[in-house]
mmCIF file of C-alpha atoms and ligand atoms in Angstrom:
data_model
loop_
_atom_site.group_PDB
_atom_site.id
_atom_site.type_symbol
_atom_site.label_atom_id
_atom_site.label_comp_id
_atom_site.label_asym_id
_atom_site.label_seq_id
_atom_site.Cartn_x
_atom_site.Cartn_y
_atom_site.Cartn_z
ATOM 1 C CA UNK Q 1 15.520 20.924 3.819
ATOM 2 C CA UNK Q 2 19.049 19.532 3.333
ATOM 3 C CA UNK Q 3 21.756 19.472 6.013
ATOM 4 C CA UNK Q 4 24.037 22.516 6.230
ATOM 5 C CA UNK Q 5 26.891 20.582 4.554
ATOM 6 C CA UNK Q 6 24.657 19.894 1.527
ATOM 7 C CA UNK Q 7 24.200 16.196 2.283
ATOM 8 C CA UNK Q 8 20.666 14.844 1.866
ATOM 9 C CA UNK Q 9 18.443 14.315 4.923
ATOM 10 C CA UNK Q 10 17.196 11.003 3.562
ATOM 11 C CA UNK Q 11 18.875 8.443 1.324
ATOM 12 C CA UNK Q 12 16.374 5.989 -0.101
ATOM 13 C CA UNK Q 13 16.906 2.763 -1.968
ATOM 14 C CA UNK Q 14 14.185 1.670 -4.378
ATOM 15 C CA UNK Q 15 13.220 -1.840 -5.524
ATOM 16 C CA UNK Q 16 11.024 -2.552 -8.565
ATOM 17 C CA UNK Q 17 12.571 0.526 -10.150
ATOM 18 C CA UNK Q 18 11.269 -0.400 -13.583
ATOM 19 C CA UNK Q 19 7.678 -0.869 -12.445
ATOM 20 C CA UNK Q 20 4.847 1.661 -12.504
ATOM 21 C CA UNK Q 21 5.295 2.571 -8.834
ATOM 22 C CA UNK Q 22 9.063 2.223 -8.718
ATOM 23 C CA UNK Q 23 9.345 4.796 -11.519
ATOM 24 C CA UNK Q 24 6.933 7.073 -9.696
ATOM 25 C CA UNK Q 25 8.916 6.858 -6.439
ATOM 26 C CA UNK Q 26 12.192 7.645 -8.237
ATOM 27 C CA UNK Q 27 10.572 10.612 -9.967
ATOM 28 C CA UNK Q 28 9.070 11.903 -6.677
ATOM 29 C CA UNK Q 29 12.441 11.461 -4.917
ATOM 30 C CA UNK Q 30 14.189 13.465 -7.644
ATOM 31 C CA UNK Q 31 11.706 16.307 -7.105
ATOM 32 C CA UNK Q 32 11.830 16.312 -3.293
ATOM 33 C CA UNK Q 33 14.326 18.537 -1.514
ATOM 34 C CA UNK Q 34 16.551 16.739 0.970
ATOM 35 C CA UNK Q 35 15.975 13.289 -0.561
ATOM 36 C CA UNK Q 36 18.609 11.379 -2.526
ATOM 37 C CA UNK Q 37 18.445 7.954 -4.111
ATOM 38 C CA UNK Q 38 21.160 5.692 -2.693
ATOM 39 C CA UNK Q 39 20.526 3.091 -5.397
ATOM 40 C CA UNK Q 40 17.720 1.484 -7.366
ATOM 41 C CA UNK Q 41 17.278 -2.156 -8.395
ATOM 42 C CA UNK Q 42 14.975 -4.120 -10.672
ATOM 43 C CA UNK Q 43 14.570 -7.837 -11.386
ATOM 44 C CA UNK Q 44 14.832 -7.355 -15.181
ATOM 45 C CA UNK Q 45 17.337 -5.013 -16.804
ATOM 46 C CA UNK Q 46 15.941 -1.518 -17.411
ATOM 47 C CA UNK Q 47 17.368 1.782 -18.614
ATOM 48 C CA UNK Q 48 18.082 4.514 -16.050
ATOM 49 C CA UNK Q 49 14.913 5.931 -14.428
ATOM 50 C CA UNK Q 50 14.707 9.615 -13.475
ATOM 51 C CA UNK Q 51 18.479 9.826 -14.035
ATOM 52 C CA UNK Q 52 19.238 6.887 -11.712
ATOM 53 C CA UNK Q 53 21.078 3.800 -12.998
ATOM 54 C CA UNK Q 54 19.136 0.636 -12.175
ATOM 55 C CA UNK Q 55 21.150 -2.299 -10.769
ATOM 56 C CA UNK Q 56 20.172 -5.996 -10.797
ATOM 57 C CA UNK Q 57 17.871 -6.962 -7.900
ATOM 58 C CA UNK Q 58 20.145 -9.980 -7.259
ATOM 59 C CA UNK Q 59 22.744 -7.517 -5.941
ATOM 60 C CA UNK Q 60 20.392 -6.057 -3.330
ATOM 61 C CA UNK Q 61 22.127 -7.587 -0.276
ATOM 62 C CA UNK Q 62 25.544 -6.289 -1.322
ATOM 63 C CA UNK Q 63 24.154 -2.856 -2.186
ATOM 64 C CA UNK Q 64 22.378 -2.535 1.164
ATOM 65 C CA UNK Q 65 25.631 -3.377 2.933
ATOM 66 C CA UNK Q 66 27.852 -1.058 0.893
ATOM 67 C CA UNK Q 67 25.497 1.917 0.400
ATOM 68 C CA UNK Q 68 23.789 1.849 3.827
ATOM 69 C CA UNK Q 69 20.592 3.687 2.746
ATOM 70 C CA UNK Q 70 18.360 5.183 5.437
ATOM 71 C CA UNK Q 71 15.376 3.202 4.168
ATOM 72 C CA UNK Q 72 14.317 0.889 1.329
ATOM 73 C CA UNK Q 73 11.054 1.639 -0.519
ATOM 74 C CA UNK Q 74 9.466 -1.391 -2.135
ATOM 75 C CA UNK Q 75 6.578 -1.705 -4.613
ATOM 76 C CA UNK Q 76 7.042 -5.095 -6.294
ATOM 77 C CA UNK Q 77 5.311 -8.443 -5.716
ATOM 78 C CA UNK Q 78 4.636 -10.427 -2.547
ATOM 79 C CA UNK Q 79 7.404 -13.039 -2.967
ATOM 80 C CA UNK Q 80 10.049 -10.478 -3.846
ATOM 81 C CA UNK Q 81 8.954 -8.134 -1.038
ATOM 82 C CA UNK Q 82 9.439 -10.932 1.482
ATOM 83 C CA UNK Q 83 12.926 -11.609 0.143
ATOM 84 C CA UNK Q 84 13.764 -7.902 0.226
ATOM 85 C CA UNK Q 85 12.495 -7.675 3.828
ATOM 86 C CA UNK Q 86 14.862 -10.473 4.816
ATOM 87 C CA UNK Q 87 17.723 -8.630 3.105
ATOM 88 C CA UNK Q 88 16.780 -5.438 5.021
ATOM 89 C CA UNK Q 89 16.704 -7.349 8.300
ATOM 90 C CA UNK Q 90 20.175 -8.777 7.586
ATOM 91 C CA UNK Q 91 21.574 -5.344 6.695
ATOM 92 C CA UNK Q 92 19.766 -3.366 9.408
ATOM 93 C CA UNK Q 93 17.910 -1.181 6.891
ATOM 94 C CA UNK Q 94 14.303 0.002 7.555
ATOM 95 C CA UNK Q 95 11.696 -1.065 4.992
ATOM 96 C CA UNK Q 96 8.644 0.732 3.586
ATOM 97 C CA UNK Q 97 6.539 -1.608 1.461
ATOM 98 C CA UNK Q 98 3.414 -0.771 -0.493
ATOM 99 C CA UNK Q 99 3.292 -4.192 -2.137
ATOM 100 C CA UNK Q 100 -0.091 -5.923 -1.888
ATOM 101 C CA UNK Q 101 -1.411 -9.461 -2.388
ATOM 102 C CA UNK Q 102 0.505 -11.154 0.442
ATOM 103 C CA UNK Q 103 -0.581 -14.609 1.644
ATOM 104 C CA UNK Q 104 -0.790 -15.023 5.424
ATOM 105 C CA UNK Q 105 2.542 -16.901 5.613
ATOM 106 C CA UNK Q 106 4.223 -14.100 3.662
ATOM 107 C CA UNK Q 107 2.814 -11.519 6.086
ATOM 108 C CA UNK Q 108 4.268 -13.616 8.933
ATOM 109 C CA UNK Q 109 7.683 -13.387 7.246
ATOM 110 C CA UNK Q 110 7.404 -9.598 6.975
ATOM 111 C CA UNK Q 111 6.508 -9.425 10.653
ATOM 112 C CA UNK Q 112 9.535 -11.548 11.487
ATOM 113 C CA UNK Q 113 11.731 -9.018 9.675
ATOM 114 C CA UNK Q 114 10.162 -6.294 11.838
ATOM 115 C CA UNK Q 115 11.756 -7.905 14.905
ATOM 116 C CA UNK Q 116 15.105 -6.764 13.493
ATOM 117 C CA UNK Q 117 14.298 -3.512 11.656
ATOM 118 C CA UNK Q 118 11.353 -1.080 11.395
ATOM 119 C CA UNK Q 119 8.915 -2.284 8.731
ATOM 120 C CA UNK Q 120 6.075 -0.036 7.508
ATOM 121 C CA UNK Q 121 3.508 -1.778 5.351
ATOM 122 C CA UNK Q 122 0.551 0.056 3.824
ATOM 123 C CA UNK Q 123 -1.932 -1.125 1.208
ATOM 124 C CA UNK Q 124 -2.457 2.505 0.127
ATOM 125 C CA UNK Q 125 -0.292 5.594 0.623
ATOM 126 C CA UNK Q 126 -2.954 8.124 -0.467
ATOM 127 C CA UNK Q 127 -4.035 10.430 2.366
ATOM 128 C CA UNK Q 128 -7.531 10.440 0.882
ATOM 129 C CA UNK Q 129 -7.763 6.689 1.373
ATOM 130 C CA UNK Q 130 -6.764 7.081 5.017
ATOM 131 C CA UNK Q 131 -9.640 9.586 5.317
ATOM 132 C CA UNK Q 132 -11.972 7.203 3.428
ATOM 133 C CA UNK Q 133 -11.141 4.423 5.889
ATOM 134 C CA UNK Q 134 -11.955 6.644 8.853
ATOM 135 C CA UNK Q 135 -15.239 7.705 7.229
ATOM 136 C CA UNK Q 136 -16.197 4.113 6.425
ATOM 137 C CA UNK Q 137 -15.565 3.012 10.010
ATOM 138 C CA UNK Q 138 -17.710 5.854 11.289
ATOM 139 C CA UNK Q 139 -20.527 5.196 8.802
ATOM 140 C CA UNK Q 140 -20.516 1.442 9.424
ATOM 141 C CA UNK Q 141 -20.819 2.065 13.179
ATOM 142 C CA UNK Q 142 -23.588 4.639 12.703
ATOM 143 C CA UNK Q 143 -25.663 2.419 10.402
ATOM 144 C CA UNK Q 144 -26.123 -0.955 12.142
ATOM 145 C CA UNK Q 145 -28.000 -3.471 10.021
ATOM 146 C CA UNK Q 146 -27.266 -1.692 6.737
ATOM 147 C CA UNK Q 147 -25.931 -3.814 3.874
ATOM 148 C CA UNK Q 148 -22.358 -3.078 2.800
ATOM 149 C CA UNK Q 149 -20.967 -3.605 -0.724
ATOM 150 C CA UNK Q 150 -17.436 -2.686 -1.819
ATOM 151 C CA UNK Q 151 -16.387 -2.067 -5.418
ATOM 152 C CA UNK Q 152 -12.807 -1.397 -6.519
ATOM 153 C CA UNK Q 153 -11.610 -0.525 -10.009
ATOM 154 C CA UNK Q 154 -8.012 -0.717 -11.256
ATOM 155 C CA UNK Q 155 -6.018 -0.788 -14.494
ATOM 156 C CA UNK Q 156 -5.996 -3.929 -16.563
ATOM 157 C CA UNK Q 157 -2.436 -4.947 -15.546
ATOM 158 C CA UNK Q 158 -3.112 -5.260 -11.817
ATOM 159 C CA UNK Q 159 -2.388 -8.784 -10.607
ATOM 160 C CA UNK Q 160 -4.010 -9.147 -7.188
ATOM 161 C CA UNK Q 161 -7.757 -9.031 -6.562
ATOM 162 C CA UNK Q 162 -9.396 -7.706 -4.595
ATOM 163 C CA UNK Q 163 -6.970 -4.855 -4.080
ATOM 164 C CA UNK Q 164 -4.951 -4.567 -0.867
ATOM 165 C CA UNK Q 165 -6.887 -1.385 -0.060
ATOM 166 C CA UNK Q 166 -10.196 -3.218 -0.482
ATOM 167 C CA UNK Q 167 -9.024 -5.893 1.960
ATOM 168 C CA UNK Q 168 -7.995 -3.211 4.480
ATOM 169 C CA UNK Q 169 -11.426 -1.553 4.195
ATOM 170 C CA UNK Q 170 -13.127 -4.926 4.596
ATOM 171 C CA UNK Q 171 -11.074 -5.565 7.755
ATOM 172 C CA UNK Q 172 -12.252 -2.162 9.053
ATOM 173 C CA UNK Q 173 -15.902 -2.894 8.285
ATOM 174 C CA UNK Q 174 -15.757 -6.325 9.921
ATOM 175 C CA UNK Q 175 -13.998 -4.843 12.918
ATOM 176 C CA UNK Q 176 -16.782 -2.281 13.436
ATOM 177 C CA UNK Q 177 -19.701 -4.489 12.341
ATOM 178 C CA UNK Q 178 -19.318 -7.858 14.095
ATOM 179 C CA UNK Q 179 -22.425 -9.176 12.276
ATOM 180 C CA UNK Q 180 -20.692 -8.992 8.875
ATOM 181 C CA UNK Q 181 -18.457 -12.025 8.533
ATOM 182 C CA UNK Q 182 -18.827 -13.356 4.985
ATOM 183 C CA UNK Q 183 -17.014 -11.782 2.012
ATOM 184 C CA UNK Q 184 -18.880 -12.663 -1.194
ATOM 185 C CA UNK Q 185 -16.741 -12.077 -4.273
ATOM 186 C CA UNK Q 186 -19.213 -11.284 -7.044
ATOM 187 C CA UNK Q 187 -22.499 -13.109 -7.513
ATOM 188 C CA UNK Q 188 -23.843 -15.427 -10.177
ATOM 189 C CA UNK Q 189 -26.896 -17.585 -10.658
ATOM 190 C CA UNK Q 190 -29.300 -18.091 -7.750
ATOM 191 C CA UNK Q 191 -27.507 -15.887 -5.232
ATOM 192 C CA UNK Q 192 -29.848 -14.306 -2.683
ATOM 193 C CA UNK Q 193 -28.108 -11.960 -0.265
ATOM 194 C CA UNK Q 194 -27.722 -13.074 3.346
ATOM 195 C CA UNK Q 195 -27.520 -10.487 6.165
ATOM 196 C CA UNK Q 196 -23.917 -11.384 7.082
ATOM 197 C CA UNK Q 197 -22.514 -10.760 3.597
ATOM 198 C CA UNK Q 198 -20.268 -8.027 2.363
ATOM 199 C CA UNK Q 199 -20.233 -8.054 -1.413
ATOM 200 C CA UNK Q 200 -16.816 -7.483 -2.995
ATOM 201 C CA UNK Q 201 -16.480 -6.487 -6.638
ATOM 202 C CA UNK Q 202 -13.125 -6.104 -8.437
ATOM 203 C CA UNK Q 203 -13.185 -4.395 -11.849
ATOM 204 C CA UNK Q 204 -10.119 -4.310 -14.129
ATOM 205 C CA UNK Q 205 -10.231 -1.914 -17.046
ATOM 206 C CA UNK Q 206 -7.993 0.410 -19.073
ATOM 207 C CA UNK Q 207 -5.508 2.551 -17.182
ATOM 208 C CA UNK Q 208 -7.629 3.395 -14.113
ATOM 209 C CA UNK Q 209 -5.168 4.311 -11.352
ATOM 210 C CA UNK Q 210 -7.343 3.086 -8.475
ATOM 211 C CA UNK Q 211 -10.895 3.639 -7.208
ATOM 212 C CA UNK Q 212 -12.608 2.353 -4.072
ATOM 213 C CA UNK Q 213 -16.319 2.718 -3.430
ATOM 214 C CA UNK Q 214 -18.217 1.611 -0.332
ATOM 215 C CA UNK Q 215 -22.017 1.431 -0.507
ATOM 216 C CA UNK Q 216 -24.037 1.261 2.722
ATOM 217 C CA UNK Q 217 -27.730 0.670 2.118
ATOM 218 C CA UNK Q 218 -30.776 0.441 4.345
ATOM 219 C CA UNK Q 219 -34.332 0.024 3.139
ATOM 220 C CA UNK Q 220 -35.035 3.662 2.390
ATOM 221 C CA UNK Q 221 -31.607 5.269 2.014
ATOM 222 C CA UNK Q 222 -28.099 4.693 0.701
ATOM 223 C CA UNK Q 223 -24.748 6.223 1.563
ATOM 224 C CA UNK Q 224 -21.830 5.919 -0.856
ATOM 225 C CA UNK Q 225 -18.231 6.822 -0.045
ATOM 226 C CA UNK Q 226 -15.723 6.903 -2.905
ATOM 227 C CA UNK Q 227 -12.012 7.617 -3.350
ATOM 228 C CA UNK Q 228 -10.426 8.052 -6.757
ATOM 229 C CA UNK Q 229 -6.661 8.342 -7.177
ATOM 230 C CA UNK Q 230 -5.827 10.878 -9.887
ATOM 231 C CA UNK Q 231 -2.338 9.534 -10.570
ATOM 232 C CA UNK Q 232 0.335 7.361 -8.942
ATOM 233 C CA UNK Q 233 2.247 10.399 -7.708
ATOM 234 C CA UNK Q 234 -0.120 10.517 -4.737
ATOM 235 C CA UNK Q 235 1.055 7.037 -3.657
ATOM 236 C CA UNK Q 236 4.718 7.859 -4.230
ATOM 237 C CA UNK Q 237 4.510 11.080 -2.184
ATOM 238 C CA UNK Q 238 2.866 9.179 0.672
ATOM 239 C CA UNK Q 239 5.525 6.461 0.506
ATOM 240 C CA UNK Q 240 8.327 9.056 0.727
ATOM 241 C CA UNK Q 241 6.562 10.695 3.689
ATOM 242 C CA UNK Q 242 6.474 7.248 5.299
ATOM 243 C CA UNK Q 243 10.174 6.679 4.482
ATOM 244 C CA UNK Q 244 11.159 9.996 6.107
ATOM 245 C CA UNK Q 245 9.093 9.098 9.188
ATOM 246 C CA UNK Q 246 10.448 5.548 9.457
ATOM 247 C CA UNK Q 247 14.177 6.193 9.108
ATOM 248 C CA UNK Q 248 15.900 5.914 12.465
ATOM 249 C CA UNK Q 249 12.923 4.351 14.305
ATOM 250 C CA UNK Q 250 13.121 1.302 16.526
ATOM 251 C CA UNK Q 251 12.444 -2.119 15.001
ATOM 252 C CA UNK Q 252 8.717 -2.846 14.864
ATOM 253 C CA UNK Q 253 5.593 -3.071 12.717
ATOM 254 C CA UNK Q 254 4.185 0.248 11.518
ATOM 255 C CA UNK Q 255 1.400 1.478 9.228
ATOM 256 C CA UNK Q 256 0.651 4.653 7.312
ATOM 257 C CA UNK Q 257 -1.700 5.666 10.139
ATOM 258 C CA UNK Q 258 1.337 6.042 12.398
ATOM 259 C CA UNK Q 259 2.803 8.553 9.946
ATOM 260 C CA UNK Q 260 -0.427 10.535 9.709
ATOM 261 C CA UNK Q 261 -0.867 10.576 13.490
ATOM 262 C CA UNK Q 262 2.655 11.987 13.717
ATOM 263 C CA UNK Q 263 1.621 14.663 11.226
ATOM 264 C CA UNK Q 264 -1.375 15.479 13.359
ATOM 265 C CA UNK Q 265 0.813 15.961 16.422
ATOM 266 C CA UNK Q 266 3.198 18.267 14.597
HETATM 267 N N1 NDP T 24 0.418 0.825 -1.310
HETATM 268 C C1 NDP T 24 0.131 1.620 -2.358
HETATM 269 O O1 NDP T 24 -0.175 2.825 -2.181
HETATM 270 C C2 NDP T 24 0.231 1.064 -3.713
HETATM 271 C C3 NDP T 24 0.550 -0.255 -3.892
HETATM 272 N N2 NDP T 24 0.732 -0.761 -5.147
HETATM 273 C C4 NDP T 24 1.197 -2.136 -5.190
HETATM 274 O O2 NDP T 24 2.571 -2.108 -5.580
HETATM 275 C C5 NDP T 24 2.893 -3.291 -6.260
HETATM 276 C C6 NDP T 24 3.553 -2.969 -7.599
HETATM 277 O O3 NDP T 24 2.609 -2.303 -8.420
HETATM 278 P P1 NDP T 24 3.045 -1.721 -9.859
HETATM 279 O O4 NDP T 24 4.211 -0.819 -9.719
HETATM 280 O O5 NDP T 24 1.808 -1.229 -10.501
HETATM 281 O O6 NDP T 24 3.474 -3.081 -10.558
HETATM 282 P P2 NDP T 24 4.399 -3.274 -11.876
HETATM 283 O O7 NDP T 24 4.023 -4.624 -12.416
HETATM 284 O O8 NDP T 24 4.348 -2.093 -12.750
HETATM 285 O O9 NDP T 24 5.885 -3.348 -11.279
HETATM 286 C C7 NDP T 24 6.277 -4.387 -10.445
HETATM 287 C C8 NDP T 24 7.749 -4.286 -10.257
HETATM 288 O O10 NDP T 24 8.106 -5.289 -9.331
HETATM 289 C C9 NDP T 24 8.994 -6.203 -9.928
HETATM 290 N N3 NDP T 24 8.626 -7.578 -9.544
HETATM 291 C C10 NDP T 24 7.440 -8.150 -9.612
HETATM 292 N N4 NDP T 24 7.499 -9.436 -9.173
HETATM 293 C C11 NDP T 24 8.780 -9.634 -8.836
HETATM 294 C C12 NDP T 24 9.481 -10.736 -8.315
HETATM 295 N N5 NDP T 24 8.858 -11.887 -8.052
HETATM 296 N N6 NDP T 24 10.815 -10.602 -8.097
HETATM 297 C C13 NDP T 24 11.430 -9.433 -8.341
HETATM 298 N N7 NDP T 24 10.809 -8.356 -8.858
HETATM 299 C C14 NDP T 24 9.502 -8.461 -9.088
HETATM 300 C C15 NDP T 24 8.857 -6.037 -11.424
HETATM 301 O O11 NDP T 24 10.093 -6.386 -12.029
HETATM 302 P P3 NDP T 24 10.210 -6.727 -13.581
HETATM 303 O O12 NDP T 24 10.438 -5.401 -14.274
HETATM 304 O O13 NDP T 24 11.371 -7.627 -13.671
HETATM 305 O O14 NDP T 24 8.911 -7.392 -13.965
HETATM 306 C C16 NDP T 24 8.531 -4.532 -11.515
HETATM 307 O O15 NDP T 24 9.693 -3.741 -11.481
HETATM 308 C C17 NDP T 24 1.590 -4.087 -6.374
HETATM 309 O O16 NDP T 24 1.521 -5.012 -5.325
HETATM 310 C C18 NDP T 24 0.514 -3.002 -6.187
HETATM 311 O O17 NDP T 24 -0.705 -3.508 -5.709
HETATM 312 C C19 NDP T 24 0.550 -0.012 -6.240
HETATM 313 C C20 NDP T 24 0.188 1.300 -6.139
HETATM 314 C C21 NDP T 24 0.007 1.944 -4.878
HETATM 315 O O1 LIG T 25 -1.956 -2.038 -8.081
HETATM 316 C C1 LIG T 25 -2.319 -0.839 -8.002
HETATM 317 O O2 LIG T 25 -2.287 -0.073 -8.955
HETATM 318 C C2 LIG T 25 -2.765 -0.356 -6.695
HETATM 319 N N1 LIG T 25 -2.638 -1.153 -5.684
HETATM 320 C C3 LIG T 25 -2.967 -0.854 -4.326
HETATM 321 C C4 LIG T 25 -3.989 -1.828 -3.804
HETATM 322 O O3 LIG T 25 -3.929 -3.021 -4.176
HETATM 323 O O4 LIG T 25 -4.827 -1.435 -3.010
HETATM 324 C C5 LIG T 25 -3.264 0.582 -4.078
HETATM 325 C C6 LIG T 25 -3.870 1.349 -5.218
HETATM 326 O O5 LIG T 25 -5.246 1.145 -5.238
HETATM 327 C C7 LIG T 25 -3.248 1.033 -6.557
#
């Protein structure tokens, strides 16, 4: 719903506007009532996306200051996301980032930005993945001693492996199952399984949007939990939900779970 004077409820800025997710976010924003795009930037020059002119990413600081968007939505790469977070902190603009593949030091930098502005980071903005993570936690707790193996499949242009979502699920499993403390990335040669292992398998093929499968196996039974993203629109919609939730919040570190909890309360 837009304000009575016709002004949008939410003005978003978008980085990585020429990328797969940036394009999807701009398209979802164009389709969503009450949302307007304040500006969009990309590192390399690109033609307008969803009717929005795309500015050079080098101008981000100036654009944040002059356009004063309610929130910046970022799907780019780890180094750029850290730089954009610093720009947001300087300009007082909240940040939603779905970028994955951060090193620990880069995550520290994002957290530093969250001292100044609200920062919401999520490895996956699909609601089905949030449900998968809850189911995996429950299953891992209910099946002590069962072996756990995680397989993720993504398109052949994905850079980071394993996926950010896979790492989040592994964190969940290790949190619930204190006896699982060794991530084994694929196996080769003489590689007998030890009880503390979680096998992690990253497949890259074709144009697969994103699949995550968790296998829990005991001696006489298996349980398999799988999420498949149908298209990137599901991530873009979730990111815009997160942007609407984050705008106007206090500085701090937030996740997609905070947004979904808010939904549950509504
Ligand atoms: N949380 C979630 O739900 C989801 C997260 N992702 C994550 O989002 C990120 C982007 O994915 P995707 O859109 O497929 O990737 P693309 O490669 O299609 O797009 C990346 C975009 O980021 C820009 N970019 C990359 N590196 C830099 C850099 N160092 N400096 C400035 N700009 C940069 C690219 O600019 P240029 O055009 O100049 O190359 C491009 O516009 C990944 O980390 C991915 O894992 C993806 C889907 C869902
Ligand atoms: O790069 C992608 O495409 C995706 N990245 C995210 C991740 O690394 O988990 C989310 C989704 O699976 C798609």
